[in-house]
Short mmCIF file of C-alpha atoms in Angstrom, two decimals:
data_model
loop_
_atom_site.label_atom_id
_atom_site.label_comp_id
_atom_site.label_asym_id
_atom_site.label_seq_id
_atom_site.Cartn_x
_atom_site.Cartn_y
_atom_site.Cartn_z
CA MET A 861 -115.10 -116.17 64.79
CA LYS A 862 -113.05 -115.39 61.32
CA ILE A 863 -113.71 -113.49 58.11
CA THR A 864 -111.58 -113.31 55.20
CA LEU A 865 -111.26 -110.18 52.99
CA ASN A 866 -110.40 -110.49 49.17
CA ARG A 867 -109.74 -107.62 46.88
CA ILE A 868 -111.83 -108.01 43.55
CA ASN A 869 -110.85 -105.40 41.39
CA ASP A 870 -107.98 -103.09 40.81
CA ASP A 871 -109.20 -100.33 43.12
CA PHE A 872 -110.91 -100.65 46.53
CA LEU A 873 -113.43 -103.22 46.21
CA PHE A 874 -113.21 -106.04 48.59
CA GLU A 875 -115.45 -109.05 49.55
CA CYS A 876 -115.50 -110.14 53.24
CA THR A 877 -116.80 -113.62 53.67
CA ASN A 878 -117.69 -115.35 56.78
CA SER A 879 -117.06 -119.03 57.63
CA GLN A 880 -120.53 -120.13 56.25
CA GLY A 881 -119.75 -118.35 53.15
CA ASN A 882 -121.78 -115.18 53.26
CA SER A 883 -120.37 -112.06 52.08
CA ILE A 884 -120.69 -108.61 52.09
CA LEU A 885 -118.87 -105.79 49.61
CA LEU A 886 -116.85 -102.98 50.88
CA ASP A 887 -115.44 -100.23 48.82
CA ASN A 888 -114.10 -96.50 48.75
CA THR A 889 -117.61 -94.72 48.78
CA SER A 890 -115.63 -91.66 48.16
CA GLN A 891 -115.03 -92.80 44.58
CA PRO A 892 -117.33 -92.83 41.91
CA GLY A 893 -119.22 -96.04 40.85
CA ALA A 894 -118.57 -97.71 44.40
CA LYS A 895 -120.08 -101.24 44.51
CA GLY A 896 -119.88 -101.57 48.32
CA VAL A 897 -120.45 -100.03 51.49
CA SER A 898 -117.77 -98.22 53.08
CA PRO A 899 -116.11 -99.97 56.08
CA MET A 900 -117.46 -97.07 58.43
CA GLU A 901 -121.10 -97.37 56.85
CA SER A 902 -120.53 -100.92 57.80
CA VAL A 903 -119.98 -100.35 61.36
CA LEU A 904 -123.48 -98.74 61.49
CA MET A 905 -125.25 -101.39 59.52
CA ALA A 906 -123.46 -103.86 62.35
CA VAL A 907 -124.98 -101.77 65.23
CA ALA A 908 -128.44 -101.92 63.55
CA GLY A 909 -128.44 -105.60 62.84
CA CYS A 910 -126.94 -106.50 66.13
CA SER A 911 -129.52 -104.46 68.25
CA GLY A 912 -132.45 -105.50 65.90
CA ILE A 913 -131.78 -108.96 66.33
CA ASP A 914 -131.92 -108.35 70.09
CA VAL A 915 -135.25 -106.26 69.93
CA VAL A 916 -136.92 -108.61 67.49
CA SER A 917 -136.12 -111.65 69.78
CA ILE A 918 -137.17 -109.87 73.04
CA LEU A 919 -140.57 -109.12 71.42
CA LYS A 920 -140.93 -112.27 69.93
CA LYS A 921 -140.55 -113.86 73.34
CA GLN A 922 -142.94 -111.57 74.73
CA ARG A 923 -145.55 -112.76 71.87
CA GLN A 924 -145.34 -109.40 70.45
CA GLU A 925 -146.94 -109.08 66.91
CA ILE A 926 -144.52 -107.20 64.76
CA LYS A 927 -145.59 -106.21 61.31
CA SER A 928 -142.67 -104.17 60.32
CA PHE A 929 -139.36 -103.45 61.53
CA GLN A 930 -137.00 -101.07 60.61
CA ALA A 931 -133.67 -99.09 62.03
CA GLU A 932 -132.40 -95.92 60.98
CA VAL A 933 -128.69 -95.36 62.20
CA GLU A 934 -126.80 -91.86 62.02
CA GLY A 935 -123.54 -91.67 63.02
CA GLU A 936 -121.39 -88.32 64.13
CA ARG A 937 -117.69 -88.59 63.55
CA ILE A 938 -114.89 -86.38 64.75
CA GLN A 939 -111.27 -85.86 63.19
CA VAL A 940 -108.70 -87.43 65.38
CA ASP A 941 -105.25 -86.96 63.58
CA ASP A 942 -105.46 -88.48 60.43
CA ALA A 943 -108.63 -90.51 61.54
CA LYS A 944 -112.47 -90.01 61.57
CA PRO A 945 -113.82 -91.96 64.09
CA PHE A 946 -117.67 -92.05 65.33
CA LYS A 947 -118.06 -89.73 68.25
CA SER A 948 -121.76 -90.64 68.59
CA ILE A 949 -124.27 -93.13 66.98
CA THR A 950 -128.10 -93.13 67.40
CA VAL A 951 -130.56 -95.63 66.44
CA LYS A 952 -133.98 -95.24 65.49
CA PHE A 953 -136.38 -98.26 65.53
CA LEU A 954 -139.45 -97.70 63.73
CA LEU A 955 -142.09 -100.72 64.61
CA GLU A 956 -145.45 -101.53 63.51
CA GLY A 957 -147.92 -104.00 64.78
CA GLU A 958 -149.55 -105.17 68.06
CA ILE A 959 -146.80 -104.05 70.17
CA ASP A 960 -146.99 -102.72 73.54
CA PRO A 961 -144.67 -99.51 73.29
CA LYS A 962 -143.39 -100.18 77.15
CA LYS A 963 -142.22 -103.81 75.76
CA ALA A 964 -140.62 -102.21 72.67
CA GLN A 965 -138.93 -99.32 74.79
CA LYS A 966 -137.62 -101.93 77.29
CA ALA A 967 -136.45 -104.31 74.56
CA ALA A 968 -134.55 -101.42 73.13
CA GLU A 969 -133.17 -100.36 76.57
CA LEU A 970 -132.14 -104.38 77.20
CA SER A 971 -130.19 -104.49 73.65
CA PHE A 972 -128.06 -101.63 74.32
CA GLU A 973 -127.53 -101.87 77.98
CA LYS A 974 -127.00 -105.94 78.00
CA TYR A 975 -126.96 -107.88 75.08
CA CYS A 976 -125.69 -106.01 71.80
CA SER A 977 -122.08 -106.99 71.44
CA VAL A 978 -121.28 -104.34 68.69
CA SER A 979 -122.32 -101.52 70.55
CA LYS A 980 -120.66 -102.69 73.83
CA THR A 981 -117.49 -102.80 71.49
CA LEU A 982 -118.00 -99.46 70.49
CA GLU A 983 -119.24 -97.87 73.71
CA PRO A 984 -116.14 -97.19 75.77
CA ASN A 985 -115.39 -94.46 72.85
CA VAL A 986 -118.64 -93.87 71.10
CA GLU A 987 -121.80 -92.41 72.85
CA ILE A 988 -124.81 -94.90 71.63
CA GLY A 989 -128.20 -93.41 71.72
CA TYR A 990 -131.52 -94.82 70.35
CA GLU A 991 -135.30 -94.11 70.17
CA VAL A 992 -138.41 -96.24 69.65
CA TRP A 993 -141.35 -95.39 67.72
CA VAL A 994 -144.25 -97.76 67.61
CA ASN A 995 -147.15 -97.43 65.10
CA GLY A 996 -145.75 -93.81 64.31
CA GLU A 997 -145.40 -92.63 67.87
CA LYS A 998 -142.36 -91.88 69.54
CA ILE A 999 -141.75 -93.65 72.87
#
């Protein structure tokens, strides 16, 4: 796996591109007029995307009908010398459709305990939690 990062303005805007030519913009969001996401926001996005792919894949294999899928991710940071790494990350899955709540809960559990490479990478240093909501009800 390899990405390239190219600076595309005179400040802090970077384009990160993967081997398939897909890209995202990273920027210093503490500056006015930022045009990309911060690197730390991209970490939260990666957790959401990785676990989201797992949950949807598992539920599709179980023939659950997902009409809507969203994830909200919040990260709590702590000061460590001059850096502010994540202390904890919480993912809230919001699913709508003909979905067995027990299957949705199990899919999220499997993602974080077994499949999600992003959360597994962070796990030794970051506490990762999750909650699952199906059709407006917390499981």
